[in-house]
Structure formats: C-alpha cells, structure tokens
Coordinates of C-alpha atoms and ligand atoms in Angstrom, one line a residue:
M1 CA 0.2 0.2 -0.1
Q2 CA 1.5 3.3 -1.1
V3 CA 0.9 6.2 1.8
G4 CA 2.4 9.5 1.4
P5 CA 3.7 11.4 4.5
Q6 CA 1.1 13.1 6.9
A7 CA -1.7 11.0 5.5
R8 CA -4.6 10.9 7.2
I9 CA -5.5 7.1 8.2
L10 CA -8.9 5.7 9.8
D11 CA -9.3 2.3 11.3
C12 CA -12.9 1.5 11.4
G13 CA -13.7 -1.0 14.1
V14 CA -10.7 -0.4 15.4
G15 CA -10.7 -3.7 18.1
N16 CA -7.2 -3.6 20.0
G17 CA -5.6 -1.5 17.2
S18 CA -3.7 -4.3 15.6
L19 CA -4.7 -3.4 11.9
S20 CA -3.1 0.3 12.4
M21 CA 0.0 -1.1 14.1
A22 CA 0.4 -3.7 11.6
L23 CA 0.2 -0.9 8.9
N24 CA 2.2 1.2 11.2
S25 CA 5.4 -1.5 11.0
I26 CA 5.4 -1.2 7.3
L27 CA 5.3 2.6 6.5
T28 CA 8.3 4.7 6.4
S29 CA 7.0 8.1 6.8
P30 CA 4.9 9.5 9.5
V31 CA 1.2 9.4 9.4
E32 CA -2.0 10.6 11.3
Y33 CA -4.1 7.7 12.8
H34 CA -7.8 7.6 13.7
G35 CA -9.9 4.8 15.0
I36 CA -13.5 4.6 15.9
D37 CA -15.3 1.5 17.3
T38 CA -18.6 0.9 18.9
S39 CA -17.2 -0.7 22.1
A40 CA -15.8 1.7 24.9
E41 CA -14.2 -1.3 26.1
M42 CA -12.0 -2.0 22.9
L43 CA -11.4 1.7 22.6
V44 CA -9.6 1.2 26.1
Q45 CA -7.6 -1.7 24.7
A46 CA -6.8 0.2 21.6
S47 CA -5.5 3.0 23.4
S48 CA -3.3 0.8 25.8
T49 CA -2.1 -1.4 23.0
M50 CA -1.4 1.3 20.7
Q51 CA 0.5 3.8 23.0
H52 CA 2.4 0.6 24.2
A53 CA 3.7 0.2 20.7
G54 CA 4.7 4.0 20.3
L55 CA 1.5 4.8 18.1
R56 CA -0.6 8.0 18.6
A57 CA -4.0 7.6 17.6
H58 CA -7.0 9.8 17.8
L59 CA -9.7 7.4 19.0
E60 CA -13.4 7.7 19.2
Q61 CA -16.7 5.8 19.9
A62 CA -18.6 5.6 16.7
D63 CA -20.3 3.5 14.2
V64 CA -18.9 2.6 11.0
L65 CA -22.3 3.2 9.6
S66 CA -22.3 6.7 10.7
L67 CA -18.9 8.1 10.8
P68 CA -18.3 11.6 12.7
Y69 CA -16.1 13.0 9.8
D70 CA -16.3 15.3 7.0
D71 CA -16.8 13.9 3.3
Q72 CA -13.4 13.3 1.7
S73 CA -11.1 13.6 5.0
F74 CA -9.1 10.5 5.0
D75 CA -6.2 9.1 2.8
V76 CA -6.9 5.6 3.7
V77 CA -10.1 4.2 5.1
M78 CA -9.6 0.5 6.4
A79 CA -11.7 -2.5 8.4
A80 CA -10.5 -5.4 9.3
H81 CA -12.8 -8.3 10.5
V82 CA -15.5 -5.7 11.1
L83 CA -18.0 -5.5 8.0
E84 CA -19.1 -9.4 8.0
H85 CA -20.4 -8.5 11.8
L86 CA -22.9 -6.2 10.2
P87 CA -26.6 -6.8 9.0
D88 CA -25.7 -4.4 6.0
P89 CA -21.9 -4.4 5.2
Q90 CA -22.1 -2.8 1.9
R91 CA -23.8 0.3 3.6
A92 CA -20.6 0.5 5.7
L93 CA -18.4 0.5 2.8
K94 CA -20.5 3.3 1.4
E95 CA -20.0 5.5 4.4
M96 CA -16.3 4.5 4.5
T97 CA -16.1 5.5 1.0
R98 CA -17.8 8.9 1.8
A99 CA -14.9 9.6 4.0
L100 CA -12.4 8.7 1.6
K101 CA -10.4 11.7 -0.3
P102 CA -10.4 11.6 -4.2
G103 CA -7.5 9.3 -4.7
G104 CA -7.7 7.8 -1.4
M105 CA -7.8 3.9 -0.6
V106 CA -10.1 1.4 1.2
F107 CA -8.6 -1.5 2.5
I108 CA -11.0 -4.1 4.2
C109 CA -10.5 -7.7 5.1
V110 CA -13.2 -10.2 5.7
T111 CA -13.4 -13.8 6.7
R112 CA -14.3 -15.9 3.3
H113 CA -15.7 -19.2 2.3
S114 CA -13.3 -22.2 3.7
L115 CA -13.7 -24.8 6.2
F116 CA -11.9 -22.7 8.9
G117 CA -14.2 -19.8 7.7
V118 CA -17.3 -21.7 8.4
L119 CA -16.5 -22.3 11.9
V120 CA -15.6 -18.6 12.4
Q121 CA -19.0 -17.6 10.8
F122 CA -21.2 -20.1 13.1
R123 CA -19.3 -19.0 16.2
W124 CA -19.6 -15.2 15.7
R125 CA -22.4 -15.5 13.4
T126 CA -20.8 -13.6 10.6
W127 CA -21.4 -13.3 6.8
A128 CA -19.1 -15.0 4.6
I129 CA -18.2 -12.5 1.9
T130 CA -16.9 -14.2 -1.7
E131 CA -14.5 -12.4 -3.5
Q132 CA -17.0 -11.7 -6.4
Q133 CA -19.6 -10.1 -3.7
G134 CA -16.8 -7.9 -2.1
V135 CA -15.6 -7.1 -5.6
A136 CA -19.0 -6.0 -6.6
W137 CA -19.7 -4.2 -3.7
L138 CA -16.5 -2.1 -3.9
H139 CA -17.5 -1.3 -7.7
D140 CA -20.9 -0.3 -6.8
C141 CA -19.2 2.3 -4.3
Q142 CA -17.6 3.6 -7.6
L143 CA -14.4 2.9 -6.5
A144 CA -11.8 1.8 -9.0
D145 CA -8.3 -0.2 -9.1
V146 CA -10.0 -2.9 -7.1
G147 CA -8.2 -5.9 -6.1
Y148 CA -8.2 -9.0 -3.8
Q149 CA -5.8 -11.4 -2.2
P150 CA -6.4 -14.2 0.4
V151 CA -4.5 -13.3 3.3
H152 CA -2.7 -15.1 6.5
L153 CA -2.7 -13.4 9.4
S154 CA -1.5 -14.5 12.7
S155 CA -5.0 -14.2 14.4
C156 CA -7.4 -17.3 13.8
A157 CA -10.0 -15.3 11.7
G158 CA -6.8 -14.3 9.5
V159 CA -6.4 -18.1 8.4
A160 CA -9.6 -17.5 6.5
S161 CA -9.9 -14.0 5.3
T162 CA -9.6 -12.1 2.2
A163 CA -8.1 -8.6 1.8
F164 CA -9.9 -6.2 -0.8
W165 CA -8.6 -2.8 -1.6
A166 CA -9.7 -0.1 -4.2
R167 CA -9.2 3.6 -4.8
R168 CA -11.5 6.4 -5.0
P169 CA -10.9 8.1 -8.3
Q170 CA -9.6 11.8 -8.5
Ligands
LIG201 C1 -13.4 -9.2 15.4 S1 -13.3 -7.4 16.0 C2 -11.8 -6.8 14.9 C3 -11.0 -5.8 15.4 C4 -9.7 -5.5 14.6 N1 -10.1 -4.5 13.5 C5 -8.8 -6.6 14.3 O1 -8.4 -6.5 13.0 O2 -8.1 -7.1 15.3 C6 -14.5 -6.5 15.4 C7 -14.4 -5.1 16.1 O3 -15.7 -4.1 15.2 C8 -16.3 -3.5 15.9 N2 -17.7 -2.9 15.6 C9 -18.6 -4.0 15.3 N3 -19.7 -3.2 15.0 C10 -19.2 -2.1 14.8 C11 -19.7 -0.9 14.2 N4 -20.9 -1.0 13.5 N5 -18.9 -0.1 13.8 C12 -17.8 0.3 14.5 N6 -17.0 -0.8 15.2 C13 -17.8 -1.8 15.4 C14 -16.2 -4.7 17.5 O4 -16.3 -3.6 18.8 C15 -14.9 -5.0 17.5 O5 -13.9 -4.1 18.2

C-alpha cells in the first residue's frame, strides 16, 4: 500500500489496534492515525496497546455506519474483520467511501468461504463474503483499481480471510 507522508488514516472497528499497528510497521513516513469502535472497552484496549507500541492515535466511540467525519477527509479508510459482523456491510462500505479523499484507498479484510471460515461464521454469526461479492460492492461504491488477495494473518480469523482494496478516482 502506497501511503504518503502526513496521510490521514482511519481504522474502522479498530478493536485492539492490530491493523493500524501492522500498517505502521511497514510505513516509512509519519502518518496521522484515527480509529473508531462502537465498544468503549475495545477503545480502552486500543489506546493502551497502541500507546505501548509507540503509536499515537485519535480514538473515538462511533459507528462505521455513521462516521463522525467530513466527506473526503482521509487518505486511507480501512476495516479488518468488521464488515462481516454487520447486517448491511455494503452500507458501511459506502460510508467509508464517503470519508475517503479522491485518490484515497479503501482496505478491508473479511472472512471468506473455507472450512475454517465456516467455523468462524458459525461461532460469531458472521457473513462469509465471497471474492465476487466483495469486488461487486467496491465497484458499486464507484471505486477503481479494485483488487483482492487471500491473507494469512496471525490471528485465527486471518487464516480464512480475504483482503480487498480499491481507490477512489480523482
Ligand atoms: C473482530 S473485531 C476486529 C478488530 C480489529 N479490526 C482487528 O482486526 O483486530 C470487530 C471490531 O468491530 C467493532 N464493531 C462492531 N460493529 C461495529 C460498528 N457498527 N461500528 C464500529 N465498530 C464496530 C467491535 O466492537 C470490534 O472491536
């Protein structure tokens, strides 16, 4: 992922901050991190974990379906293992796109169809989002340069996940 210096990055459903910290570990220039989560408890965890990792982030309690930010205010808007928990993931994706600057990038990671994915979906009652479905949703948000790739993160859900990315046209 190409991210310029001073980029504004929003992590939706930040959890304990693991996605922001993973991104931070591969970026070479300083960026501005923002994170939202509906859970106050997770925000406390994110604050502590991220601080421990030396990462300063602006954290807010908010819903990805109604982000408390202006249109076109972030260079990257991302969410890992969040959309599949929502009754209407596509609505969340549209809201994430609204907050994205022209030329900015959406990155999402979701559990996919697989044996392990089925266990995750059964345990947490989540959606299994197919590659075709994810791509169609990103196109429906008028995003370009859509891509996807199976990922193998260290977390359990990561074993059965797909990463999708796309760019908002200029
Ligand atoms: C499975 S965790 C993933 C956390 C983190 N992104 C990660 O990959 O480790 C899902 C997170 O999404 C949050 N969440 C669920 N529904 C949400 C919503 N509508 N808006 C914002 N956050 C939400 C949960 O509180 C939880 O922290």
